Short mmCIF file of C-alpha atoms (C1' of nucleotides) in Angstrom, two decimals:
data_model
loop_
_atom_site.label_atom_id
_atom_site.label_comp_id
_atom_site.label_asym_id
_atom_site.label_seq_id
_atom_site.Cartn_x
_atom_site.Cartn_y
_atom_site.Cartn_z
CA MET A 29 106.65 11.57 -129.81
CA THR A 30 107.95 9.76 -126.45
CA GLY A 31 105.94 12.36 -124.34
CA ALA A 32 104.24 10.21 -122.55
CA VAL A 33 103.63 11.77 -119.27
CA GLU A 34 103.80 9.58 -116.42
CA SER A 35 100.88 11.45 -114.17
CA SER A 36 101.58 9.89 -111.38
CA PRO A 37 104.65 8.80 -110.16
CA PRO A 38 103.60 4.96 -109.67
CA ARG A 39 103.02 3.76 -106.10
CA ARG A 40 105.79 1.51 -105.25
CA THR A 41 106.22 -0.46 -101.91
CA ARG A 42 110.13 -0.86 -99.83
CA ILE A 43 111.09 -3.59 -101.57
CA GLN A 44 109.53 -2.55 -105.31
CA LEU A 45 112.46 0.14 -104.37
CA GLU A 46 114.88 -1.71 -103.41
CA LYS A 47 114.64 -4.72 -105.80
CA ARG A 48 114.40 -2.13 -108.59
CA GLU A 49 118.15 -0.19 -107.35
CA LEU A 50 119.52 -3.62 -107.50
CA ILE A 51 118.85 -4.51 -111.12
CA LEU A 52 119.63 -1.13 -111.65
CA GLU A 53 123.12 -1.88 -109.96
CA ALA A 54 123.58 -5.04 -112.07
CA ALA A 55 122.83 -3.84 -115.19
CA LEU A 56 124.76 -0.58 -115.32
CA GLU A 57 127.94 -3.96 -114.71
CA VAL A 58 126.24 -5.97 -117.95
CA PHE A 59 125.07 -2.67 -120.26
CA SER A 60 128.43 -1.05 -119.69
CA THR A 61 130.77 -4.19 -120.37
CA ASN A 62 128.90 -5.48 -123.44
CA GLY A 63 126.42 -2.23 -124.37
CA PHE A 64 122.98 -2.84 -125.15
CA ARG A 65 122.78 -4.89 -127.68
CA GLY A 66 125.74 -7.54 -126.05
CA SER A 67 123.46 -7.58 -122.90
CA THR A 68 121.16 -10.80 -121.88
CA ILE A 69 118.70 -10.76 -119.25
CA ASP A 70 119.44 -12.86 -117.94
CA GLN A 71 122.83 -12.04 -117.14
CA ILE A 72 121.07 -8.50 -116.20
CA ALA A 73 119.20 -10.95 -114.31
CA GLU A 74 121.57 -13.38 -112.35
CA ALA A 75 124.26 -10.68 -111.95
CA ALA A 76 121.06 -8.86 -109.06
CA GLY A 77 120.48 -12.47 -107.72
CA MET A 78 117.82 -12.85 -109.26
CA SER A 79 115.33 -15.24 -111.83
CA LYS A 80 114.97 -13.78 -115.03
CA PRO A 81 110.49 -13.51 -114.89
CA ASN A 82 111.27 -11.92 -111.30
CA LEU A 83 113.14 -9.43 -113.01
CA LEU A 84 110.75 -8.63 -115.78
CA TYR A 85 108.11 -8.30 -112.97
CA TYR A 86 110.22 -4.81 -111.51
CA PHE A 87 111.46 -3.75 -115.19
CA ARG A 88 108.82 -4.70 -118.16
CA ARG A 89 111.29 -4.34 -121.20
CA LYS A 90 115.00 -4.31 -121.14
CA GLU A 91 115.07 -0.91 -122.77
CA ASP A 92 113.14 0.25 -119.52
CA ILE A 93 115.97 -0.93 -117.40
CA HIS A 94 118.48 1.03 -119.94
CA GLU A 95 116.53 4.50 -120.19
CA THR A 96 116.13 4.42 -116.38
CA LEU A 97 119.83 4.16 -115.79
CA MET A 98 120.51 6.65 -119.02
CA GLN A 99 118.14 9.05 -117.15
CA ARG A 100 119.21 9.18 -114.07
CA LEU A 101 123.50 9.20 -115.94
CA LEU A 102 122.96 12.53 -117.07
CA ASP A 103 121.61 14.32 -114.32
CA THR A 104 124.98 13.98 -112.72
CA TRP A 105 127.41 13.19 -115.58
CA LEU A 106 126.69 17.63 -116.77
CA ALA A 107 127.02 17.62 -112.92
CA PRO A 108 130.66 19.97 -112.97
CA LEU A 109 129.91 20.98 -116.51
CA ARG A 110 127.05 23.38 -114.77
CA GLU A 111 128.88 24.13 -111.82
CA LEU A 112 131.90 25.88 -113.68
CA ASP A 113 131.31 29.29 -112.91
CA ASP A 114 131.59 32.58 -113.03
CA ILE A 115 132.64 34.25 -109.83
CA GLY A 116 136.27 32.93 -110.06
CA ASP A 117 139.05 33.05 -110.81
CA PRO A 118 139.32 31.52 -114.78
CA LEU A 119 142.12 29.02 -114.61
CA THR A 120 141.36 28.13 -111.09
CA GLU A 121 137.77 27.31 -111.85
CA LEU A 122 139.05 25.32 -115.07
CA ARG A 123 141.33 23.59 -113.06
CA SER A 124 138.80 22.25 -111.56
CA TYR A 125 136.70 21.74 -113.88
CA ILE A 126 139.10 19.32 -115.00
CA ARG A 127 139.61 17.42 -111.80
CA ARG A 128 136.18 17.24 -111.33
CA LYS A 129 135.47 15.49 -114.16
CA LEU A 130 138.98 13.36 -113.83
CA GLU A 131 137.63 11.90 -110.42
CA MET A 132 134.17 11.01 -112.03
CA ALA A 133 136.25 9.04 -114.73
CA ARG A 134 138.46 7.57 -111.71
CA ASP A 135 135.36 6.33 -109.44
CA PHE A 136 132.94 6.21 -112.27
CA PRO A 137 134.20 4.47 -115.38
CA ARG A 138 131.14 2.34 -115.74
CA GLU A 139 128.94 5.42 -116.05
CA SER A 140 131.72 6.70 -118.55
CA ARG A 141 131.47 3.31 -120.43
CA LEU A 142 127.80 3.54 -120.61
CA PHE A 143 127.60 6.81 -122.16
CA ALA A 144 130.16 6.47 -124.74
CA ASN A 145 128.29 2.95 -125.69
CA GLU A 146 125.68 5.39 -126.20
CA ILE A 147 127.35 8.04 -128.06
CA LEU A 148 129.43 5.37 -130.96
CA GLN A 149 126.28 3.52 -131.76
CA GLY A 150 125.13 7.43 -133.01
CA ALA A 151 122.69 7.67 -129.32
CA PRO A 152 119.86 6.86 -130.88
CA ARG A 153 118.19 6.76 -127.16
CA ILE A 154 119.50 10.08 -126.22
CA MET A 155 119.98 11.89 -129.48
CA PRO A 156 116.92 14.56 -128.59
CA MET A 157 118.47 15.19 -125.33
CA LEU A 158 122.21 15.92 -126.84
CA GLU A 159 120.78 18.86 -129.10
CA GLY A 160 118.54 20.39 -126.64
CA GLU A 161 120.16 20.49 -123.38
CA LEU A 162 123.38 19.42 -124.16
CA LYS A 163 123.70 22.32 -126.40
CA THR A 164 122.47 24.57 -124.67
CA LEU A 165 124.29 24.12 -121.56
CA VAL A 166 127.20 23.95 -123.72
CA ASP A 167 126.25 26.53 -124.98
CA GLU A 168 125.97 28.63 -121.92
CA LYS A 169 129.47 27.80 -120.38
CA ALA A 170 130.69 28.41 -123.94
CA ASN A 171 130.33 32.43 -123.40
CA VAL A 172 131.05 32.37 -120.08
CA ILE A 173 134.55 31.37 -121.41
CA LYS A 174 134.85 34.27 -124.10
CA GLY A 175 133.93 36.12 -121.52
CA TRP A 176 137.29 35.27 -119.87
CA MET A 177 139.18 35.35 -122.93
CA ARG A 178 137.94 39.27 -123.45
CA ALA A 179 138.73 39.90 -120.30
CA GLY A 180 142.56 38.70 -121.27
CA LYS A 181 141.68 36.47 -118.19
CA ILE A 182 143.02 33.23 -120.74
CA ALA A 183 144.33 32.74 -124.08
CA ARG A 184 142.15 32.88 -127.18
CA THR A 185 140.85 29.88 -128.46
CA ASP A 186 137.58 27.89 -129.11
CA PRO A 187 135.07 26.90 -126.18
CA TRP A 188 133.60 24.71 -127.84
CA HIS A 189 136.86 22.74 -128.96
CA LEU A 190 138.14 23.00 -125.31
CA ILE A 191 134.97 21.62 -123.79
CA PHE A 192 135.72 18.84 -125.98
CA SER A 193 138.93 18.34 -124.77
CA ILE A 194 138.68 17.91 -121.48
CA TRP A 195 135.94 15.25 -122.22
CA ALA A 196 137.50 14.09 -124.52
CA THR A 197 141.28 13.64 -122.29
CA THR A 198 139.34 13.26 -119.14
CA GLN A 199 136.86 10.38 -120.32
CA HIS A 200 139.53 8.83 -122.00
CA TYR A 201 141.14 7.25 -118.35
CA ALA A 202 137.49 5.81 -118.10
CA ASP A 203 136.35 4.12 -121.44
CA PHE A 204 139.99 3.75 -122.61
CA ASP A 205 141.10 2.27 -119.59
CA VAL A 206 142.96 -1.59 -120.26
CA GLN A 207 144.65 -0.37 -123.00
CA VAL A 208 146.13 2.90 -120.35
CA ARG A 209 147.06 0.27 -118.40
CA ALA A 210 148.81 -1.90 -120.94
CA VAL A 211 150.32 0.29 -122.04
CA LEU A 212 151.24 1.77 -118.91
CA GLY A 213 152.00 -1.60 -117.57
CA PRO A 214 151.97 -3.03 -114.50
CA ASP A 215 154.51 -1.00 -112.76
CA ARG A 216 152.73 2.05 -113.60
CA GLY A 217 149.11 1.08 -114.14
CA GLY A 218 147.72 0.39 -111.15
CA ASP A 219 146.38 2.84 -108.64
CA GLY A 220 148.37 5.85 -108.96
CA ARG A 221 148.25 6.29 -113.13
CA PHE A 222 145.53 8.90 -111.63
CA GLU A 223 147.59 11.03 -110.28
CA ASP A 224 150.15 11.28 -113.30
CA ALA A 225 146.69 11.54 -115.14
CA ALA A 226 146.11 14.81 -113.67
CA ARG A 227 148.83 16.48 -113.65
CA PHE A 228 150.17 16.27 -116.82
CA LEU A 229 147.12 17.05 -117.40
CA GLU A 230 146.81 20.59 -115.36
CA GLN A 231 150.82 21.22 -117.03
CA LEU A 232 149.28 20.84 -120.66
CA PHE A 233 145.53 22.72 -120.38
CA ILE A 234 147.25 25.28 -117.49
CA ASP A 235 150.07 27.03 -119.84
CA GLY A 236 148.39 26.32 -122.59
CA LEU A 237 145.64 28.72 -121.69
CA LYS A 238 147.40 31.13 -119.40
CA PRO A 239 147.98 34.35 -121.31
CA LYS A 240 151.45 35.37 -122.45
CA GLY A 241 153.17 38.26 -120.53
CA MET B 10 146.71 -20.89 -127.06
CA THR B 11 145.36 -18.97 -130.56
CA GLY B 12 148.92 -20.33 -132.32
CA ALA B 13 146.78 -21.50 -134.81
CA VAL B 14 149.66 -20.38 -137.44
CA GLU B 15 149.01 -20.64 -141.62
CA SER B 16 151.57 -22.99 -142.25
CA SER B 17 150.63 -21.45 -145.83
CA PRO B 18 148.52 -19.20 -147.10
CA PRO B 19 145.42 -20.71 -147.94
CA ARG B 20 145.69 -20.36 -152.56
CA ARG B 21 142.83 -17.69 -153.42
CA THR B 22 140.82 -17.39 -156.78
CA ARG B 23 140.98 -13.53 -157.79
CA ILE B 24 136.89 -13.79 -157.55
CA GLN B 25 137.78 -14.81 -153.72
CA LEU B 26 140.02 -12.21 -153.34
CA GLU B 27 137.64 -9.85 -154.51
CA LYS B 28 134.72 -10.83 -152.62
CA ARG B 29 135.98 -10.90 -149.14
CA GLU B 30 137.50 -7.17 -149.83
CA LEU B 31 133.29 -6.09 -150.54
CA ILE B 32 132.41 -7.99 -147.51
CA LEU B 33 135.25 -7.02 -145.67
CA GLU B 34 134.35 -2.87 -146.17
CA ALA B 35 131.06 -4.03 -145.91
CA ALA B 36 131.82 -5.86 -142.03
CA LEU B 37 133.68 -2.58 -141.11
CA GLU B 38 130.57 -0.38 -141.85
CA VAL B 39 128.51 -2.76 -139.82
CA PHE B 40 130.57 -3.77 -136.92
CA SER B 41 131.78 0.18 -136.44
CA THR B 42 127.95 0.55 -136.04
CA ASN B 43 126.73 -2.17 -134.28
CA GLY B 44 129.52 -3.54 -132.51
CA PHE B 45 130.03 -6.92 -133.24
CA ARG B 46 127.27 -8.72 -131.05
CA GLY B 47 124.66 -6.02 -132.25
CA SER B 48 125.88 -7.24 -135.94
CA THR B 49 124.58 -9.95 -137.51
CA ILE B 50 125.95 -12.04 -140.29
CA ASP B 51 122.53 -11.61 -142.25
CA GLN B 52 122.81 -7.16 -142.43
CA ILE B 53 126.63 -7.97 -143.32
CA ALA B 54 126.01 -10.28 -145.99
CA GLU B 55 123.41 -7.59 -147.30
CA ALA B 56 125.63 -5.04 -147.14
CA ALA B 57 127.96 -6.88 -149.40
CA GLY B 58 125.18 -7.93 -151.82
CA MET B 59 125.06 -10.54 -151.22
CA SER B 60 123.42 -14.19 -149.53
CA LYS B 61 124.45 -14.90 -145.70
CA PRO B 62 125.61 -18.67 -146.55
CA ASN B 63 127.33 -17.09 -150.04
CA LEU B 64 129.08 -15.10 -147.16
CA LEU B 65 129.61 -17.41 -145.11
CA TYR B 66 131.34 -19.68 -148.15
CA TYR B 67 134.67 -16.83 -147.79
CA PHE B 68 134.53 -16.28 -144.55
CA ARG B 69 133.46 -19.53 -142.20
CA ARG B 70 132.55 -17.95 -138.41
CA LYS B 71 131.22 -14.11 -138.31
CA GLU B 72 135.08 -13.57 -135.59
CA ASP B 73 137.42 -14.96 -139.02
CA ILE B 74 135.10 -11.03 -140.50
CA HIS B 75 136.38 -9.30 -136.92
CA GLU B 76 139.51 -10.95 -136.33
CA THR B 77 140.44 -10.11 -139.75
CA LEU B 78 139.68 -6.88 -140.10
CA MET B 79 141.07 -5.88 -136.96
CA GLN B 80 144.20 -7.32 -138.39
CA ARG B 81 144.57 -4.73 -140.69
CA LEU B 82 142.93 -2.29 -138.61
CA LEU B 83 146.42 -2.67 -136.39
CA ASP B 84 148.84 -1.81 -138.97
CA THR B 85 147.23 1.42 -140.59
CA TRP B 86 146.72 2.54 -137.05
CA LEU B 87 150.03 2.60 -135.38
CA ALA B 88 151.59 4.33 -138.50
CA PRO B 89 151.20 7.38 -137.88
CA LEU B 90 152.65 6.56 -134.28
CA ARG B 91 155.56 4.82 -135.92
CA GLU B 92 156.59 7.74 -137.86
CA LEU B 93 157.09 10.21 -135.10
CA ASP B 94 161.14 9.96 -135.28
CA ASP B 95 163.61 12.11 -134.03
CA ILE B 96 165.49 13.02 -136.65
CA GLY B 97 163.37 16.80 -137.36
CA ASP B 98 162.71 19.27 -134.83
CA PRO B 99 160.27 18.43 -132.35
CA LEU B 100 158.21 20.56 -131.54
CA THR B 101 157.27 20.56 -135.59
CA GLU B 102 157.46 16.53 -135.19
CA LEU B 103 154.99 16.25 -132.81
CA ARG B 104 152.63 18.99 -134.49
CA SER B 105 152.87 16.25 -137.77
CA TYR B 106 152.08 13.11 -135.28
CA ILE B 107 148.84 15.29 -134.52
CA ARG B 108 147.27 16.61 -137.43
CA ARG B 109 147.83 12.92 -139.24
CA LYS B 110 146.16 11.67 -136.29
CA LEU B 111 143.67 13.81 -136.63
CA GLU B 112 142.97 13.71 -140.31
CA MET B 113 143.06 9.02 -139.75
CA ALA B 114 139.58 10.58 -137.48
CA ARG B 115 138.71 12.17 -139.88
CA ASP B 116 139.11 10.31 -143.31
CA PHE B 117 138.89 7.18 -141.03
CA PRO B 118 136.15 7.33 -138.77
CA ARG B 119 134.80 3.54 -139.17
CA GLU B 120 137.79 2.21 -138.42
CA SER B 121 138.10 4.49 -134.93
CA ARG B 122 134.82 3.45 -133.88
CA LEU B 123 135.71 -0.14 -134.48
CA PHE B 124 139.43 -0.13 -132.33
CA ALA B 125 136.49 1.68 -129.70
CA ASN B 126 133.93 -0.63 -129.38
CA GLU B 127 136.67 -3.59 -128.96
CA ILE B 128 138.95 -1.74 -126.06
CA LEU B 129 135.50 -0.31 -124.74
CA GLN B 130 134.47 -3.96 -124.31
CA GLY B 131 137.81 -4.83 -122.19
CA ALA B 132 139.58 -5.61 -125.37
CA PRO B 133 139.40 -9.37 -125.31
CA ARG B 134 140.33 -10.01 -128.89
CA ILE B 135 143.58 -7.36 -129.36
CA MET B 136 144.57 -7.55 -125.26
CA PRO B 137 148.01 -9.24 -126.00
CA MET B 138 148.71 -6.41 -128.83
CA LEU B 139 148.42 -3.71 -126.31
CA GLU B 140 150.53 -5.88 -123.92
CA GLY B 141 153.48 -6.45 -127.09
CA GLU B 142 152.81 -4.14 -130.14
CA LEU B 143 151.71 -0.84 -128.98
CA LYS B 144 153.42 -1.09 -125.50
CA THR B 145 156.54 -1.58 -127.07
CA LEU B 146 155.81 1.26 -129.77
CA VAL B 147 155.18 3.72 -127.04
CA ASP B 148 157.50 3.06 -124.82
CA GLU B 149 159.95 3.51 -127.44
CA LYS B 150 158.36 6.55 -128.34
CA ALA B 151 157.86 8.24 -125.36
CA ASN B 152 161.83 7.39 -124.81
CA VAL B 153 162.16 9.88 -128.20
CA ILE B 154 160.07 12.32 -125.89
CA LYS B 155 162.03 12.74 -122.61
CA GLY B 156 164.82 12.56 -125.07
CA TRP B 157 163.51 16.17 -126.32
CA MET B 158 162.60 17.40 -122.88
CA ARG B 159 166.20 16.47 -121.56
CA ALA B 160 167.23 18.15 -124.85
CA GLY B 161 165.38 21.40 -123.50
CA LYS B 162 163.39 21.30 -126.62
CA ILE B 163 159.85 20.83 -125.11
CA ALA B 164 158.17 21.43 -121.57
CA ARG B 165 158.81 18.30 -118.69
CA THR B 166 156.13 16.27 -118.80
CA ASP B 167 154.95 12.68 -118.52
CA PRO B 168 155.54 11.25 -122.33
CA TRP B 169 153.20 8.38 -122.17
CA HIS B 170 150.70 10.38 -120.64
CA LEU B 171 150.83 13.23 -123.54
CA ILE B 172 150.39 10.72 -126.19
CA PHE B 173 147.13 9.47 -124.20
CA SER B 174 145.93 13.52 -124.82
CA ILE B 175 146.58 13.35 -128.09
CA TRP B 176 144.84 9.98 -129.00
CA ALA B 177 142.27 11.35 -126.64
CA THR B 178 141.71 14.27 -128.70
CA THR B 179 141.31 13.40 -131.68
CA GLN B 180 139.69 9.99 -131.78
CA HIS B 181 136.87 12.05 -129.68
CA TYR B 182 136.16 13.79 -133.49
CA ALA B 183 136.03 10.32 -134.66
CA ASP B 184 134.21 8.15 -131.90
CA PHE B 185 132.10 11.32 -130.64
CA ASP B 186 130.83 12.73 -133.89
CA VAL B 187 127.28 12.72 -133.14
CA GLN B 188 127.74 14.34 -130.01
CA VAL B 189 130.64 17.01 -131.28
CA ARG B 190 127.91 17.77 -134.61
CA ALA B 191 124.25 17.69 -131.78
CA VAL B 192 126.58 20.71 -129.47
CA LEU B 193 128.04 22.62 -132.44
CA GLY B 194 124.71 22.52 -134.54
CA PRO B 195 124.41 22.53 -137.93
CA ASP B 196 126.60 25.88 -138.48
CA ARG B 197 129.54 24.83 -136.80
CA GLY B 198 129.16 21.15 -137.45
CA GLY B 199 129.96 20.94 -140.92
CA ASP B 200 132.58 20.07 -142.92
CA GLY B 201 134.40 23.23 -141.47
CA ARG B 202 134.64 21.31 -137.72
CA PHE B 203 137.76 19.36 -137.89
CA GLU B 204 139.82 22.30 -139.60
CA ASP B 205 138.60 24.54 -136.19
CA ALA B 206 139.43 21.19 -134.02
CA ALA B 207 143.30 21.08 -135.86
CA ARG B 208 143.57 24.74 -134.70
CA PHE B 209 142.38 24.71 -131.31
CA LEU B 210 144.57 21.26 -130.68
CA GLU B 211 147.57 22.66 -132.21
CA GLN B 212 147.23 25.74 -130.21
CA LEU B 213 146.72 23.48 -126.80
CA PHE B 214 149.76 21.66 -127.49
CA ILE B 215 151.85 23.44 -128.89
CA ASP B 216 151.59 26.26 -126.56
CA GLY B 217 151.46 23.95 -123.44
CA LEU B 218 155.08 22.38 -124.32
CA LYS B 219 156.31 25.14 -125.83
CA PRO B 220 159.47 25.84 -122.73
CA LYS B 221 159.24 28.50 -121.06
CA GLY B 222 161.74 31.32 -121.99
"C1'" DC C 14 130.60 -31.79 -175.22
"C1'" DT C 15 132.29 -32.83 -170.68
"C1'" DA C 16 134.41 -33.43 -166.47
"C1'" DA C 17 136.47 -30.81 -162.26
"C1'" DC C 18 136.66 -26.77 -159.72
"C1'" DG C 19 134.18 -22.68 -158.29
"C1'" DT C 20 130.58 -19.95 -156.49
"C1'" DT C 21 126.03 -19.54 -155.28
"C1'" DT C 22 121.20 -20.00 -152.72
"C1'" DG C 23 117.50 -22.35 -150.20
"C1'" DT C 24 116.71 -24.80 -146.42
"C1'" DC C 25 117.47 -27.28 -142.36
"C1'" DC C 26 118.85 -26.64 -137.05
"C1'" DA C 27 119.57 -25.85 -132.70
"C1'" DA C 28 120.51 -22.10 -129.26
"C1'" DC C 29 119.51 -18.59 -127.65
"C1'" DC C 30 116.57 -14.33 -126.52
"C1'" DG C 31 112.73 -11.12 -125.06
"C1'" DG C 32 108.83 -11.83 -123.28
"C1'" DT C 33 104.42 -13.59 -121.28
"C1'" DC C 34 101.38 -16.58 -118.21
"C1'" DA C 35 99.52 -19.32 -114.39
"C1'" DA C 36 100.55 -20.81 -110.18
"C1'" DA C 37 102.95 -21.46 -106.10
"C1'" DA C 38 105.29 -18.51 -102.69
"C1'" DA C 39 106.01 -15.37 -99.37
"C1'" DT C 40 103.84 -11.13 -97.49
"C1'" DT C 41 100.92 -7.38 -95.45
"C1'" DT C 42 96.43 -6.77 -93.41
"C1'" DG C 43 92.47 -7.46 -91.44
"C1'" DC D 18 93.55 -17.30 -87.68
"C1'" DA D 19 92.74 -16.46 -93.21
"C1'" DA D 20 92.12 -13.67 -96.89
"C1'" DA D 21 93.76 -10.34 -100.07
"C1'" DT D 22 98.32 -8.56 -102.19
"C1'" DT D 23 102.64 -8.87 -103.90
"C1'" DT D 24 106.32 -11.57 -105.28
"C1'" DT D 25 108.78 -15.10 -107.57
"C1'" DT D 26 109.81 -18.98 -110.44
"C1'" DG D 27 109.40 -22.85 -113.88
"C1'" DA D 28 107.15 -24.38 -118.03
"C1'" DC D 29 106.60 -22.24 -122.27
"C1'" DC D 30 106.54 -19.03 -127.02
"C1'" DG D 31 107.60 -16.93 -131.28
"C1'" DG D 32 111.17 -14.80 -133.77
"C1'" DT D 33 116.23 -14.81 -134.18
"C1'" DT D 34 120.48 -15.98 -134.95
"C1'" DG D 35 124.92 -18.43 -136.46
"C1'" DG D 36 126.13 -21.46 -139.08
"C1'" DA D 37 125.19 -27.07 -141.46
"C1'" DC D 38 124.59 -29.19 -146.07
"C1'" DA D 39 123.47 -30.82 -150.09
"C1'" DA D 40 122.14 -29.25 -153.96
"C1'" DA D 41 122.34 -26.12 -158.48
"C1'" DC D 42 124.84 -23.03 -161.47
"C1'" DG D 43 128.30 -21.21 -163.63
"C1'" DT D 44 132.92 -21.36 -165.12
"C1'" DT D 45 136.49 -23.64 -167.82
"C1'" DA D 46 140.39 -26.86 -169.51
"C1'" DG D 47 141.00 -30.56 -171.94
#
DNA sequence: CTAACGTTTGTCCAACCGGTCAAAAATTTG
DNA sequence: CAAATTTTTGACCGGTTGGACAAACGTTAG
């Protein structure tokens, strides 16, 4: 279906590489705050400091920008989960996974919102990837976690829902940032809120996962 | 600013009440899956089984529909938290709050997604409510929880972030439903997933909150 | 029946939006 | 320098969208 293989990556000049980068940066900003349909090419062009036809010289269609953005996103987005490995102490592994995810929510909130927007609208453009690459990765890591449970290293529970809950709690601080700030108020809604969140989440997850005894 | 007080609620015939209800139902469906800008009046009108000008006879502007929808949403959305009270056993109170929130994600996913869409885009239309009504309610309940902590009924932690984590984990099953289904696959992604989620969340939160010893 | 009122729709419009195109401007190459 | 190539832009186009409007239709009360 969408299998149009780019047989040879199109040759690009230095200017093209730079301008494409500029556009993608601007588009990330615009798409993540307005959604795909809510964003106009003009907005992106203005944010990138160029005219609309000029932008369309680098990306032929609006959807091409979004697609490129999404492809890049997914690689970096799943990196923390890929790092979750069987070599260290289970509780330490999970704790650092949670920390890495929370750091991504802090450092890449726009990417998180871009992803959330896409999923919220039914993931029309990345569904195959969810059912393929993502499912495979999660199943694999769920099995790792199951091994830890069998070995008595962490409490027995559902590994898939455990992963969901880590995603939900950490991404919440990027996706629902305005709500978090509004509720915490000007005092506690500042930069320190991620430290507080990290402390809280560690306590919640670790104490809940610690094997009894 | 927006303080146009509706001095007298406009008199409405039976037909008007019914048709407005029909439109709001259709609009909830359309807005929650396409976002505000991604939805057209025509789509809503078609979903409500009437012509566009006819719809505009009942709601003068597209934004009026969205606003009405949002006002209704907020009341029902905060109901579970309002019920969180100081009268029962703290752990039981929290457990049933989590259950109620998860039930809302299951029974009203469209409302959840409508809300998520609004927050994701910076909450342009409900910011005052977040800083006012919502913050007040959360602060109040956070103090209740603090009391439980002081009394040694639950582990000491940050009540605000505890509430955030309950929101995040439960709403995740509505907002990220397609992802959850895709990852769980056709076998486990069916109706039973909410039972599994309920079991998991109960274990995660309660065991993590249980006072030591 | 008929006048008054409430409801519905076809038609129209102006603004917006994604995208094209040809020509101008800038840059690179020989 | 001049030719070739790449980059930039103004003007334009067709389709969509939110919304206005008047005329038609339906309903109800006198």
